[in-house]
Amino acid sequence: NYNVLERPVANESEILIVYFSLTLQQIIDVDEKNQNIITNMWLRLEWNDSNLRWSPNDYGGITDLRISPDKVWRPDILIYNSADEKFDGTYHSNVVVNHNGSCLYIPPGIFKSTCKIDITWFPFDDQFCDIKFGSWTYYGSAVDLRFSNDSTSGDISPYIPNGEWVLLGIYDCCPEQYIDITYTIGIRRRTLYYGFNLIVPSVIISSMTLLSFTLPPDSGEKLTLGVTILLSMIVFMMQLAEIMPGKLFCLL
């Protein structure tokens, strides 16, 4: 008589507590133009299903089961600020059910979410991207989403470093109880590449421009140097257009 659509509580007025945490595996891409970030994460959801309890003594000492996620009730936790066309980017792994009714669900996934990116201080910019999780259909009076007891922030122990961005940290929002949970991913752009390909050429070209004023006006080398500086500036601006991230408004 188990119904996967029925919230697993003894009384309909009872609030079901779902403990939530995440593990950040990798920052795959940061798209400044489209204002989104793609991450590889594992979600961890824990709750108690009062309809899935048994005595191990009655079933040969079996204390836990791995059950297909479509066979048990699961909280419909999604990213509110998702930018993915599929919206739910998780792989639906099995649910680990313990004999006392506790359920553990750890779906991995590739998540594409919106992120307000400000490149005013490019390439010395820090970005902070919020990822908000919550139940899509249940009110707070039905499902109470809380941070896991052992989780004060996101787990980054298995994190794979990104070639362009340095991970500053992943922080939870607040210790209070809310119907949604927000994590903030802080990242900082690696500046070494832009230093050699953007700042150093700019300084050299500017120095060459100042050097041209030291040459005599009737010198042929001054004209040659001026043309060289002009061509260098054109090539540099073309390279700069490829390096600079897109932005919808003026940086000034």
Short mmCIF file of C-alpha atoms in Angstrom, two decimals:
data_model
loop_
_atom_site.label_atom_id
_atom_site.label_comp_id
_atom_site.label_asym_id
_atom_site.label_seq_id
_atom_site.Cartn_x
_atom_site.Cartn_y
_atom_site.Cartn_z
CA ASN A 1 0.00 0.00 0.00
CA TYR A 2 3.04 2.30 -0.31
CA ASN A 3 2.33 5.43 -2.35
CA VAL A 4 5.33 7.31 -3.77
CA LEU A 5 3.20 10.46 -4.10
CA GLU A 6 2.25 10.51 -0.42
CA ARG A 7 4.38 12.56 1.95
CA PRO A 8 5.77 9.99 4.45
CA VAL A 9 4.51 11.32 7.78
CA ALA A 10 2.29 9.74 10.44
CA ASN A 11 0.04 12.79 10.55
CA GLU A 12 -0.80 15.12 7.66
CA SER A 13 -0.18 18.17 9.86
CA GLU A 14 3.33 16.96 10.71
CA ILE A 15 6.27 18.77 9.08
CA LEU A 16 8.76 16.53 7.30
CA ILE A 17 12.35 17.64 7.95
CA VAL A 18 14.80 17.21 5.06
CA TYR A 19 18.51 17.74 5.80
CA PHE A 20 20.49 19.08 2.87
CA SER A 21 24.16 19.57 2.01
CA LEU A 22 26.30 19.56 -1.12
CA THR A 23 29.78 18.69 -2.32
CA LEU A 24 31.43 20.83 -4.99
CA GLN A 25 33.44 18.68 -7.39
CA GLN A 26 34.37 21.14 -10.12
CA ILE A 27 33.62 24.53 -11.63
CA ILE A 28 33.25 23.60 -15.28
CA ASP A 29 32.61 27.00 -16.84
CA VAL A 30 31.85 30.62 -15.99
CA ASP A 31 30.02 32.39 -18.82
CA GLU A 32 30.29 36.16 -18.31
CA LYS A 33 28.27 37.01 -21.43
CA ASN A 34 25.25 34.86 -20.58
CA GLN A 35 25.62 35.41 -16.82
CA ASN A 36 25.68 31.78 -15.70
CA ILE A 37 27.96 29.22 -14.07
CA ILE A 38 28.21 25.46 -14.67
CA THR A 39 29.23 23.26 -11.74
CA ASN A 40 29.65 19.57 -11.01
CA MET A 41 28.17 18.82 -7.58
CA TRP A 42 26.84 16.03 -5.40
CA LEU A 43 23.69 16.74 -3.43
CA ARG A 44 22.99 14.99 -0.13
CA LEU A 45 19.42 14.71 1.15
CA GLU A 46 18.35 12.93 4.33
CA TRP A 47 14.85 12.40 5.71
CA ASN A 48 12.83 9.82 7.63
CA ASP A 49 10.11 7.76 5.95
CA SER A 50 7.70 6.41 8.56
CA ASN A 51 6.31 3.94 6.01
CA LEU A 52 9.66 2.22 5.40
CA ARG A 53 10.47 0.71 8.77
CA TRP A 54 11.07 -2.94 9.59
CA SER A 55 12.71 -5.19 12.14
CA PRO A 56 15.99 -6.74 10.92
CA ASN A 57 15.22 -9.85 12.99
CA ASP A 58 12.17 -10.53 10.81
CA TYR A 59 14.11 -10.26 7.52
CA GLY A 60 17.32 -12.21 8.01
CA GLY A 61 19.26 -9.38 9.65
CA ILE A 62 18.84 -6.97 6.70
CA THR A 63 19.40 -3.46 8.02
CA ASP A 64 19.34 -1.38 4.84
CA LEU A 65 18.22 -1.50 1.22
CA ARG A 66 19.11 0.26 -2.05
CA ILE A 67 15.87 1.20 -3.77
CA SER A 68 15.25 2.80 -7.15
CA PRO A 69 14.31 6.48 -6.67
CA ASP A 70 11.02 6.06 -8.54
CA LYS A 71 9.89 3.44 -6.00
CA VAL A 72 10.02 5.70 -2.92
CA TRP A 73 8.93 9.21 -2.04
CA ARG A 74 11.62 11.83 -2.61
CA PRO A 75 11.61 15.57 -1.87
CA ASP A 76 11.38 17.55 -5.12
CA ILE A 77 14.43 19.72 -4.42
CA LEU A 78 15.47 21.80 -7.43
CA ILE A 79 17.63 24.85 -8.16
CA TYR A 80 15.38 27.91 -8.19
CA ASN A 81 17.80 29.93 -10.31
CA SER A 82 18.53 27.15 -12.80
CA ALA A 83 19.54 28.15 -16.34
CA ASP A 84 19.41 24.59 -17.68
CA GLU A 85 16.77 23.72 -20.28
CA LYS A 86 16.24 20.37 -18.49
CA PHE A 87 16.02 22.23 -15.16
CA ASP A 88 16.92 19.09 -13.16
CA GLY A 89 20.51 18.13 -13.99
CA THR A 90 20.88 15.30 -11.47
CA TYR A 91 21.45 11.60 -12.07
CA HIS A 92 18.76 9.74 -10.14
CA SER A 93 20.83 7.33 -8.05
CA ASN A 94 19.39 4.75 -5.66
CA VAL A 95 17.98 5.75 -2.29
CA VAL A 96 19.62 4.06 0.72
CA VAL A 97 16.83 3.14 3.16
CA ASN A 98 17.70 2.08 6.72
CA HIS A 99 15.49 -0.20 8.82
CA ASN A 100 14.58 2.70 11.13
CA GLY A 101 13.10 4.63 8.18
CA SER A 102 16.02 7.01 7.57
CA CYS A 103 16.59 7.65 3.86
CA LEU A 104 19.79 8.88 2.21
CA TYR A 105 19.75 10.19 -1.35
CA ILE A 106 22.98 11.45 -2.99
CA PRO A 107 22.34 12.41 -6.63
CA PRO A 108 25.34 13.75 -8.60
CA GLY A 109 24.75 16.22 -11.38
CA ILE A 110 25.94 18.96 -13.72
CA PHE A 111 24.18 22.18 -12.76
CA LYS A 112 23.83 25.32 -14.84
CA SER A 113 22.62 28.27 -12.78
CA THR A 114 22.33 32.01 -13.23
CA CYS A 115 25.02 34.22 -11.70
CA LYS A 116 25.28 38.01 -11.71
CA ILE A 117 28.82 38.60 -12.94
CA ASP A 118 30.43 42.04 -12.65
CA ILE A 119 33.67 42.48 -14.62
CA THR A 120 34.29 46.10 -13.67
CA TRP A 121 37.68 45.16 -12.17
CA PHE A 122 38.62 42.65 -14.88
CA PRO A 123 41.03 40.86 -14.78
CA PHE A 124 41.35 41.40 -11.00
CA ASP A 125 37.76 40.48 -10.26
CA ASP A 126 36.10 38.31 -7.62
CA GLN A 127 32.70 36.78 -8.34
CA PHE A 128 30.10 35.42 -5.92
CA CYS A 129 27.45 33.15 -7.39
CA ASP A 130 24.34 32.19 -5.41
CA ILE A 131 22.77 28.76 -5.95
CA LYS A 132 19.35 28.49 -4.33
CA PHE A 133 17.79 25.09 -3.62
CA GLY A 134 14.24 24.43 -2.48
CA SER A 135 11.14 22.30 -2.87
CA TRP A 136 9.25 23.06 -6.05
CA THR A 137 5.75 22.08 -4.85
CA TYR A 138 5.77 21.79 -1.04
CA TYR A 139 5.21 24.71 1.29
CA GLY A 140 7.35 25.23 4.37
CA SER A 141 4.52 23.82 6.49
CA ALA A 142 4.91 20.46 4.70
CA VAL A 143 8.66 20.15 4.03
CA ASP A 144 11.22 21.94 6.19
CA LEU A 145 14.59 22.14 4.43
CA ARG A 146 17.55 22.43 6.79
CA PHE A 147 21.32 22.30 6.60
CA SER A 148 22.80 18.96 7.62
CA ASN A 149 23.95 18.79 11.23
CA ASP A 150 27.60 18.27 10.25
CA SER A 151 27.55 20.87 7.48
CA THR A 152 28.43 24.51 8.16
CA SER A 153 29.32 25.08 4.50
CA GLY A 154 29.65 23.13 1.29
CA ASP A 155 32.20 20.32 1.14
CA ILE A 156 35.14 21.13 -1.17
CA SER A 157 37.51 18.30 -0.18
CA PRO A 158 37.28 16.55 -3.61
CA TYR A 159 37.33 19.83 -5.56
CA ILE A 160 39.28 19.83 -8.84
CA PRO A 161 40.95 23.26 -9.43
CA ASN A 162 39.82 25.35 -12.39
CA GLY A 163 42.41 26.70 -14.84
CA GLU A 164 40.94 30.21 -14.95
CA TRP A 165 39.33 30.66 -11.53
CA VAL A 166 40.55 30.21 -7.95
CA LEU A 167 37.91 28.91 -5.53
CA LEU A 168 37.62 31.27 -2.55
CA GLY A 169 35.08 29.10 -0.76
CA ILE A 170 31.48 27.92 -0.69
CA TYR A 171 29.31 29.32 2.05
CA ASP A 172 25.80 28.62 3.27
CA CYS A 173 23.41 31.49 3.76
CA CYS A 174 21.98 31.42 7.23
CA PRO A 175 21.58 29.07 10.21
CA GLU A 176 17.86 29.79 10.50
CA GLN A 177 15.19 27.49 9.08
CA TYR A 178 13.91 28.43 5.64
CA ILE A 179 11.95 26.66 2.94
CA ASP A 180 14.91 27.17 0.61
CA ILE A 181 18.67 26.96 1.05
CA THR A 182 21.20 29.23 -0.66
CA TYR A 183 24.89 28.49 -1.15
CA THR A 184 27.32 31.15 -2.37
CA ILE A 185 30.34 30.12 -4.44
CA GLY A 186 33.17 32.64 -4.26
CA ILE A 187 35.71 32.58 -7.10
CA ARG A 188 38.65 34.77 -8.14
CA ARG A 189 40.03 35.07 -11.65
CA ARG A 190 43.62 33.88 -12.16
CA THR A 191 45.51 36.97 -13.38
CA LEU A 192 48.83 35.50 -14.58
CA TYR A 193 47.53 34.73 -18.08
CA TYR A 194 45.97 38.17 -18.45
CA GLY A 195 49.07 39.83 -17.03
CA PHE A 196 51.28 38.45 -19.82
CA ASN A 197 48.71 38.79 -22.60
CA LEU A 198 46.98 42.01 -21.64
CA ILE A 199 48.87 44.20 -19.17
CA VAL A 200 52.48 43.64 -20.33
CA PRO A 201 51.73 44.34 -24.05
CA SER A 202 49.76 47.44 -23.04
CA VAL A 203 52.71 48.78 -21.02
CA ILE A 204 55.18 48.05 -23.85
CA ILE A 205 53.05 49.78 -26.49
CA SER A 206 52.53 52.80 -24.22
CA SER A 207 56.29 53.00 -23.60
CA MET A 208 56.96 52.88 -27.35
CA THR A 209 54.51 55.75 -27.84
CA LEU A 210 56.37 57.89 -25.31
CA LEU A 211 59.68 56.89 -26.90
CA SER A 212 58.57 58.31 -30.25
CA PHE A 213 58.52 61.83 -28.76
CA THR A 214 62.25 61.62 -28.06
CA LEU A 215 63.11 61.22 -31.76
CA PRO A 216 63.80 64.27 -33.98
CA PRO A 217 60.76 65.46 -36.00
CA ASP A 218 62.56 65.08 -39.33
CA SER A 219 63.84 61.60 -38.49
CA GLY A 220 62.70 58.75 -40.74
CA GLU A 221 62.84 56.37 -37.80
CA LYS A 222 60.07 58.38 -36.09
CA LEU A 223 57.65 57.64 -38.93
CA THR A 224 58.65 53.98 -38.96
CA LEU A 225 58.19 53.73 -35.21
CA GLY A 226 54.80 55.47 -35.44
CA VAL A 227 53.55 53.00 -38.07
CA THR A 228 54.88 50.09 -35.99
CA ILE A 229 53.07 51.37 -32.91
CA LEU A 230 49.83 51.78 -34.91
CA LEU A 231 50.00 48.23 -36.29
CA SER A 232 50.87 46.89 -32.85
CA MET A 233 47.89 48.72 -31.38
CA ILE A 234 45.55 47.24 -34.02
CA VAL A 235 46.78 43.69 -33.36
CA PHE A 236 46.58 44.27 -29.61
CA MET A 237 43.01 45.56 -29.82
CA MET A 238 41.99 42.50 -31.86
CA GLN A 239 43.53 40.23 -29.24
CA LEU A 240 41.93 42.28 -26.47
CA ALA A 241 38.50 41.86 -28.07
CA GLU A 242 38.93 38.08 -27.88
CA ILE A 243 40.22 38.04 -24.31
CA MET A 244 37.80 40.50 -22.75
CA PRO A 245 34.56 38.90 -21.51
CA GLY A 246 31.36 40.28 -22.96
CA LYS A 247 29.40 42.86 -20.98
CA LEU A 248 26.09 44.47 -21.76
CA PHE A 249 26.96 47.90 -20.36
CA CYS A 250 29.92 50.24 -20.37
CA LEU A 251 32.75 49.60 -17.92
CA LEU A 252 33.25 53.33 -17.29
#
